[in-house]
Tab-separated table of N, CA and C in Angstrom:
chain	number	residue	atom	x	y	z
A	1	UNK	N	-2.357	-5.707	-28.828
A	1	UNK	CA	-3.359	-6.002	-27.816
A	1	UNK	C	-4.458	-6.875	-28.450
A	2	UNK	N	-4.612	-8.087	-27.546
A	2	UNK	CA	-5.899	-8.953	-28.189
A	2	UNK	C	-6.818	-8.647	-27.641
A	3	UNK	N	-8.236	-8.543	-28.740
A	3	UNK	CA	-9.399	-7.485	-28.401
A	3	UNK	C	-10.045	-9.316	-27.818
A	4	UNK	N	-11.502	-9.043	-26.875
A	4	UNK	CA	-11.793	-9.927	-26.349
A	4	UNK	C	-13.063	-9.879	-27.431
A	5	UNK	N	-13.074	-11.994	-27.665
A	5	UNK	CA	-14.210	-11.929	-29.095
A	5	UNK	C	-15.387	-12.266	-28.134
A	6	UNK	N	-15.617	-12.083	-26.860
A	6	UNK	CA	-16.778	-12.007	-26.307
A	6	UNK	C	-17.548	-10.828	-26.346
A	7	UNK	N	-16.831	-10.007	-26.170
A	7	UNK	CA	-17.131	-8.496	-26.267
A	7	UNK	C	-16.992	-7.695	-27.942
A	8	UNK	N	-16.150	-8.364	-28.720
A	8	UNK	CA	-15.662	-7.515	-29.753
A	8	UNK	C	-16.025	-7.768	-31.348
A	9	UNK	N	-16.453	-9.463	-31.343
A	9	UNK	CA	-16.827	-10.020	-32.004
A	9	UNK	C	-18.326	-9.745	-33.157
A	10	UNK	N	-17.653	-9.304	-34.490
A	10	UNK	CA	-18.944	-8.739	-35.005
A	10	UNK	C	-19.569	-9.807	-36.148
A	11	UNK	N	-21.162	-9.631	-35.676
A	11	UNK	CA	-21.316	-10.621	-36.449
A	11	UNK	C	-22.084	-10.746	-37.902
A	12	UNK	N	-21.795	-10.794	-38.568
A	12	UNK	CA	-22.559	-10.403	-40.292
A	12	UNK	C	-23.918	-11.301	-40.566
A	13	UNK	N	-25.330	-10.882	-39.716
A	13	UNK	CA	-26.152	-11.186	-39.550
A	13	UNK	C	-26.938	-10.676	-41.171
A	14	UNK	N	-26.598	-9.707	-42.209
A	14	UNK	CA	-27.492	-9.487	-43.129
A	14	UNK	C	-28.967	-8.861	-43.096
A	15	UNK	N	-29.562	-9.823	-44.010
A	15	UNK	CA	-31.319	-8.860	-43.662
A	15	UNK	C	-31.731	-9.833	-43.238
A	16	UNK	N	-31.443	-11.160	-42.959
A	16	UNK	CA	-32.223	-12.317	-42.216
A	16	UNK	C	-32.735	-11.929	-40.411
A	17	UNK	N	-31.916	-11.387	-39.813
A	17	UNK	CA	-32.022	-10.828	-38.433
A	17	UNK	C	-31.501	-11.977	-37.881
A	18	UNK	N	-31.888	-11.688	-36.575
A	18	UNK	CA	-31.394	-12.888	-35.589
A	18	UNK	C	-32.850	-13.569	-34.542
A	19	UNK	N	-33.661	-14.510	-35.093
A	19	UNK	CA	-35.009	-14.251	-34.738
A	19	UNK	C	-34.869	-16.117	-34.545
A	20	UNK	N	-35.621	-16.425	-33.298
A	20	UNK	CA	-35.862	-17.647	-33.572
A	20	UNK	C	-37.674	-17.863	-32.507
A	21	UNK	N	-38.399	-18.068	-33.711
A	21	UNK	CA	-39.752	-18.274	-33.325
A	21	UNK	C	-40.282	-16.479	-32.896
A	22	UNK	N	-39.661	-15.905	-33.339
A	22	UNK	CA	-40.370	-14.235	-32.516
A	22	UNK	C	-39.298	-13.817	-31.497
A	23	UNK	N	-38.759	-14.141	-30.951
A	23	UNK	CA	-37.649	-13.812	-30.423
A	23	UNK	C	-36.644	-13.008	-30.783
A	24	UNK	N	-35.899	-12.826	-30.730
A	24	UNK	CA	-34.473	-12.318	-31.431
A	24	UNK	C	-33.402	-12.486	-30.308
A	25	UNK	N	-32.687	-13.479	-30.729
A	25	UNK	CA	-31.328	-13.549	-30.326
A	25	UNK	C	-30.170	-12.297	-30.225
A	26	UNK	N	-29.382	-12.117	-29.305
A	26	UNK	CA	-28.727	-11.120	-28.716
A	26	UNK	C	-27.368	-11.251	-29.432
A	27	UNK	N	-26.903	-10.141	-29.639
A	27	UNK	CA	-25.773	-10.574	-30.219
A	27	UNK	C	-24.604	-11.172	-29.286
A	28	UNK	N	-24.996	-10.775	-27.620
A	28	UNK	CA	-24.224	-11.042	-26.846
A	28	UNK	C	-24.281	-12.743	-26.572
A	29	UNK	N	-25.644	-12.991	-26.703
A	29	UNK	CA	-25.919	-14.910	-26.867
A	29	UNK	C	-25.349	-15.259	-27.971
A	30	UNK	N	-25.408	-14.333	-29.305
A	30	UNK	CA	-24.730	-14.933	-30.373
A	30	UNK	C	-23.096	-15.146	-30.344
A	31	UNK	N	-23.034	-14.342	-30.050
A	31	UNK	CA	-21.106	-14.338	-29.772
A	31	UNK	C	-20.491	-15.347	-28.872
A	32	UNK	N	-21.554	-15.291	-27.488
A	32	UNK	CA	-20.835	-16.426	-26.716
A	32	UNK	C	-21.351	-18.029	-27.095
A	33	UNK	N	-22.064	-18.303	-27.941
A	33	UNK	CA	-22.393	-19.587	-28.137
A	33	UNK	C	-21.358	-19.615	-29.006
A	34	UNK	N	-20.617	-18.543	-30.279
A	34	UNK	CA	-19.811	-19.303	-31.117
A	34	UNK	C	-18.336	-19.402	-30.567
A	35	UNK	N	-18.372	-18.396	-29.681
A	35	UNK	CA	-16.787	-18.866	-28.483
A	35	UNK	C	-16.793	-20.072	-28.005
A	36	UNK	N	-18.184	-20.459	-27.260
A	36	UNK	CA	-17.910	-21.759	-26.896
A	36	UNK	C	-17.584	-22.664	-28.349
A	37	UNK	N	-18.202	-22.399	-29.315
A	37	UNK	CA	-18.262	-23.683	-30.565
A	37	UNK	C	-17.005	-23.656	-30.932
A	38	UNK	N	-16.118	-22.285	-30.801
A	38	UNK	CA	-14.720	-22.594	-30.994
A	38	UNK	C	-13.594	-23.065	-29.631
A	39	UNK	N	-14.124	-23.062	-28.449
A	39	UNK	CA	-13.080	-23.105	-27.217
A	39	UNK	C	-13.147	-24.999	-27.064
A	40	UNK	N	-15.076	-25.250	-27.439
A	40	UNK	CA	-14.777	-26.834	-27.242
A	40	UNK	C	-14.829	-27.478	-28.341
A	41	UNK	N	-14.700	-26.859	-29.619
A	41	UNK	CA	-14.507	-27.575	-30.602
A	41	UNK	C	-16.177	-28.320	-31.239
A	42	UNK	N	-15.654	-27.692	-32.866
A	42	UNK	CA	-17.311	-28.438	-33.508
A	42	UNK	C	-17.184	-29.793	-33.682
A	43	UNK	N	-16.014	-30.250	-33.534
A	43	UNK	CA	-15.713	-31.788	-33.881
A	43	UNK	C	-16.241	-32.776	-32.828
A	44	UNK	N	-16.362	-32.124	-31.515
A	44	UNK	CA	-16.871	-32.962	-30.112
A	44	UNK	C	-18.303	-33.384	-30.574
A	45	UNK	N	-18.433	-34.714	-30.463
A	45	UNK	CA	-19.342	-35.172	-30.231
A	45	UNK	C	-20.383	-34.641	-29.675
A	46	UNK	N	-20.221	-34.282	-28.448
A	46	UNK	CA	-21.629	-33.711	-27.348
A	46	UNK	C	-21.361	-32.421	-27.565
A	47	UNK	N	-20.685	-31.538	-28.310
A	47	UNK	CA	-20.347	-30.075	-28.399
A	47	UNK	C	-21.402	-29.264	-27.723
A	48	UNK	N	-22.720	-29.281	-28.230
A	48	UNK	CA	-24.512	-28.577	-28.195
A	48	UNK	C	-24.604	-28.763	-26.882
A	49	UNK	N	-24.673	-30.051	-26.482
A	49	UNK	CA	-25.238	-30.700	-24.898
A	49	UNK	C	-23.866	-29.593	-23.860
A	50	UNK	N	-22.788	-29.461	-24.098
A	50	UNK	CA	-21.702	-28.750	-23.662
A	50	UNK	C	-22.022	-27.291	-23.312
A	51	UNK	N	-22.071	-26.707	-24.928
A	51	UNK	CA	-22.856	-25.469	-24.693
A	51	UNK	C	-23.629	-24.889	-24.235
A	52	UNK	N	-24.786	-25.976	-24.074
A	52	UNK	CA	-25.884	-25.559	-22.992
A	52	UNK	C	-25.669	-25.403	-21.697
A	53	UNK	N	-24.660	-26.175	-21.357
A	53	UNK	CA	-24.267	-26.496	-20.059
A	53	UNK	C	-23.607	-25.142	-19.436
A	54	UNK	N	-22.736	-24.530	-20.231
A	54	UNK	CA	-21.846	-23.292	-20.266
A	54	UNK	C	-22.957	-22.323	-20.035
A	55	UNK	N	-24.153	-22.203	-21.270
A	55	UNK	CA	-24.990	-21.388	-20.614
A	55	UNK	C	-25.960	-21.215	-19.871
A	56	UNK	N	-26.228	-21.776	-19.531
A	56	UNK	CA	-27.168	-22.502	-18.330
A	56	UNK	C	-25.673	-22.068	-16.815
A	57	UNK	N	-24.390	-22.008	-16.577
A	57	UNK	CA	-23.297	-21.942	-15.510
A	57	UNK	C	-23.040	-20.363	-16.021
A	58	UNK	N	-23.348	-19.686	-16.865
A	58	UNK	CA	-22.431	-18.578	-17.291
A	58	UNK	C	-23.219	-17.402	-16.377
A	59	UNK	N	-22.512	-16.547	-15.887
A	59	UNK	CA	-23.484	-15.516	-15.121
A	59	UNK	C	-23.736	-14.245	-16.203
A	60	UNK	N	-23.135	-14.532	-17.428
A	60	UNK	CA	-23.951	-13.486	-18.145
A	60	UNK	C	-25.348	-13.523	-18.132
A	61	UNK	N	-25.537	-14.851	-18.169
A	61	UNK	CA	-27.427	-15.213	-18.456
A	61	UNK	C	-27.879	-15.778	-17.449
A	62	UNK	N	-27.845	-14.979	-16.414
A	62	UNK	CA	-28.121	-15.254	-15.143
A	62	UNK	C	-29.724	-14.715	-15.660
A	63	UNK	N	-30.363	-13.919	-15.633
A	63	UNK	CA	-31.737	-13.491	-15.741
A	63	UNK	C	-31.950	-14.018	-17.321
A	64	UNK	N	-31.449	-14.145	-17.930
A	64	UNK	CA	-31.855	-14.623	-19.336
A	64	UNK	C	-32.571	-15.687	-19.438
A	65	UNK	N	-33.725	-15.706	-19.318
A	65	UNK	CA	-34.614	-17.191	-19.477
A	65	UNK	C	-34.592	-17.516	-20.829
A	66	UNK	N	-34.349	-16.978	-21.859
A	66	UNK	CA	-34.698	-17.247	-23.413
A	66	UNK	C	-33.785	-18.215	-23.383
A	67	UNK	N	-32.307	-18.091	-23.254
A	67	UNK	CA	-31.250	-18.400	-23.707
A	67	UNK	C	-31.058	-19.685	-23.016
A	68	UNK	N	-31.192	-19.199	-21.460
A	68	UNK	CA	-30.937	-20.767	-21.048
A	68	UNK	C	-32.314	-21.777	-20.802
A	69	UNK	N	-33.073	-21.318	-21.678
A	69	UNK	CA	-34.109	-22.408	-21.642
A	69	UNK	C	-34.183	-23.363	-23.087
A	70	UNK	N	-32.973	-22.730	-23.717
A	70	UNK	CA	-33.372	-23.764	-24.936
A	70	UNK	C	-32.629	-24.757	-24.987
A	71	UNK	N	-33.187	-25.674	-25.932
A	71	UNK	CA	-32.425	-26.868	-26.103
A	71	UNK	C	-31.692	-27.667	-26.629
A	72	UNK	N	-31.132	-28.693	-26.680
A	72	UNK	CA	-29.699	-28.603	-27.135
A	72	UNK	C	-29.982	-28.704	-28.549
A	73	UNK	N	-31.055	-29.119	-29.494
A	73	UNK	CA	-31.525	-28.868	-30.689
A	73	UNK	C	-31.406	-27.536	-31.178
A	74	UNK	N	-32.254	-26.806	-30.408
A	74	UNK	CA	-32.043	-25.681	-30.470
A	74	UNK	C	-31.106	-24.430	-31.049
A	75	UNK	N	-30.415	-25.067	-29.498
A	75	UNK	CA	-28.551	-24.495	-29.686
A	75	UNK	C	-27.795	-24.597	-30.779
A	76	UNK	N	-28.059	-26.077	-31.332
A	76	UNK	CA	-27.556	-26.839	-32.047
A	76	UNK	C	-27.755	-25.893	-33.817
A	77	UNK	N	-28.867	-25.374	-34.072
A	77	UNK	CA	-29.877	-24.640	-34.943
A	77	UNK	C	-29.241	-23.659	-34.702
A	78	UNK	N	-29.175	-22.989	-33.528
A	78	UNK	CA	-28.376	-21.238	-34.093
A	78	UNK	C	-27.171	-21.508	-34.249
A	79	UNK	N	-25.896	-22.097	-33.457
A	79	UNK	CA	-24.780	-22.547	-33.932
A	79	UNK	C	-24.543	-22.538	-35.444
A	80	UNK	N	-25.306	-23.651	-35.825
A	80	UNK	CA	-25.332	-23.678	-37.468
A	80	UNK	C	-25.910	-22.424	-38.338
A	81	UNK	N	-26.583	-21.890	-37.682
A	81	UNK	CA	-27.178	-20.807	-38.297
A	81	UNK	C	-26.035	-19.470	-38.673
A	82	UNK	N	-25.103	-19.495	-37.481
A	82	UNK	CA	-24.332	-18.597	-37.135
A	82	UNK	C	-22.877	-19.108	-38.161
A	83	UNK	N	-22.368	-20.045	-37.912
A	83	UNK	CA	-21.904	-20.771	-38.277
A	83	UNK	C	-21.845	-20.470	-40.210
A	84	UNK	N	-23.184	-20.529	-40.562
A	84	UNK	CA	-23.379	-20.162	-41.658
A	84	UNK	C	-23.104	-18.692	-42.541
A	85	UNK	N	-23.367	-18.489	-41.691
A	85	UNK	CA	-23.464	-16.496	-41.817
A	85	UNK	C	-21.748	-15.950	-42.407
A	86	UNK	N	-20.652	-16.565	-41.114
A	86	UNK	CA	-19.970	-16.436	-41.302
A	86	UNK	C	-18.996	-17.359	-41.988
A	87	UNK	N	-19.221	-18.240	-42.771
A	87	UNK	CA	-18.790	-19.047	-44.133
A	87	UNK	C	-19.394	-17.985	-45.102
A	88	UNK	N	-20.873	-17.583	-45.225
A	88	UNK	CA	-20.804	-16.740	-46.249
A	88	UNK	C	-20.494	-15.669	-46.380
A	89	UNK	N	-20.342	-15.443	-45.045
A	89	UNK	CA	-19.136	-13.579	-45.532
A	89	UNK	C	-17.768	-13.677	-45.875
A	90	UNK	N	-17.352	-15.238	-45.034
A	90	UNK	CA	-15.618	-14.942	-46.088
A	90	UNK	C	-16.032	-15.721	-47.384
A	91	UNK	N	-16.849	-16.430	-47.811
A	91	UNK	CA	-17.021	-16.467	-49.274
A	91	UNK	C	-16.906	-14.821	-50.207
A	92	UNK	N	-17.960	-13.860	-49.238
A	92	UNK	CA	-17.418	-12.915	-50.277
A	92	UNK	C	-16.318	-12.218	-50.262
A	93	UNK	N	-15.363	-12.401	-48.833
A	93	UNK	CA	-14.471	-11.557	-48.775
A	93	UNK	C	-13.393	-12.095	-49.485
């Protein structure tokens, strides 16, 4: 049975947290921004501008103003952030 990585997906955040400006990012925003970074690919050109788009249409974040108010810089910044996290956990694994 394939577990769903929207729902199942864990993410090795460390002691850094998940904080951007005072905020803290959800793990449920975290998970689905890196589904999208893997469903449309990091290689796309407009990938960020994409993502936003997804969340800004997604009815998870229907009341979520944090999430869909940021910008594609932004996006672009936790992606990589996330992105990062998990390069350095299979470095140690």
């Amino acid at each position: 049975c394939k577990q769903d990585p929207q729902r199942h997906f864990c993410i090795p955040y460390g002691t850094g947290g998940s904080t951007a400006r005072g905020r803290v990012y959800t793990e449920d925003e975290d998970r689905f921004l890196l589904v999208q970074l893997a469903r449309i690919g990091i290689a796309c050109d407009d990938v960020y501008d994409r993502i936003r788009q997804e969340v800004r249409l997604s009815p998870l974040f229907r009341f979520d103003w944090f999430i869909k108010s940021r910008n594609t810089q932004e996006i672009q910044r936790r992606c990589q952030t996330l992105v990062g996290l998990l390069q350095k956990e299979a470095q140690i694994k």
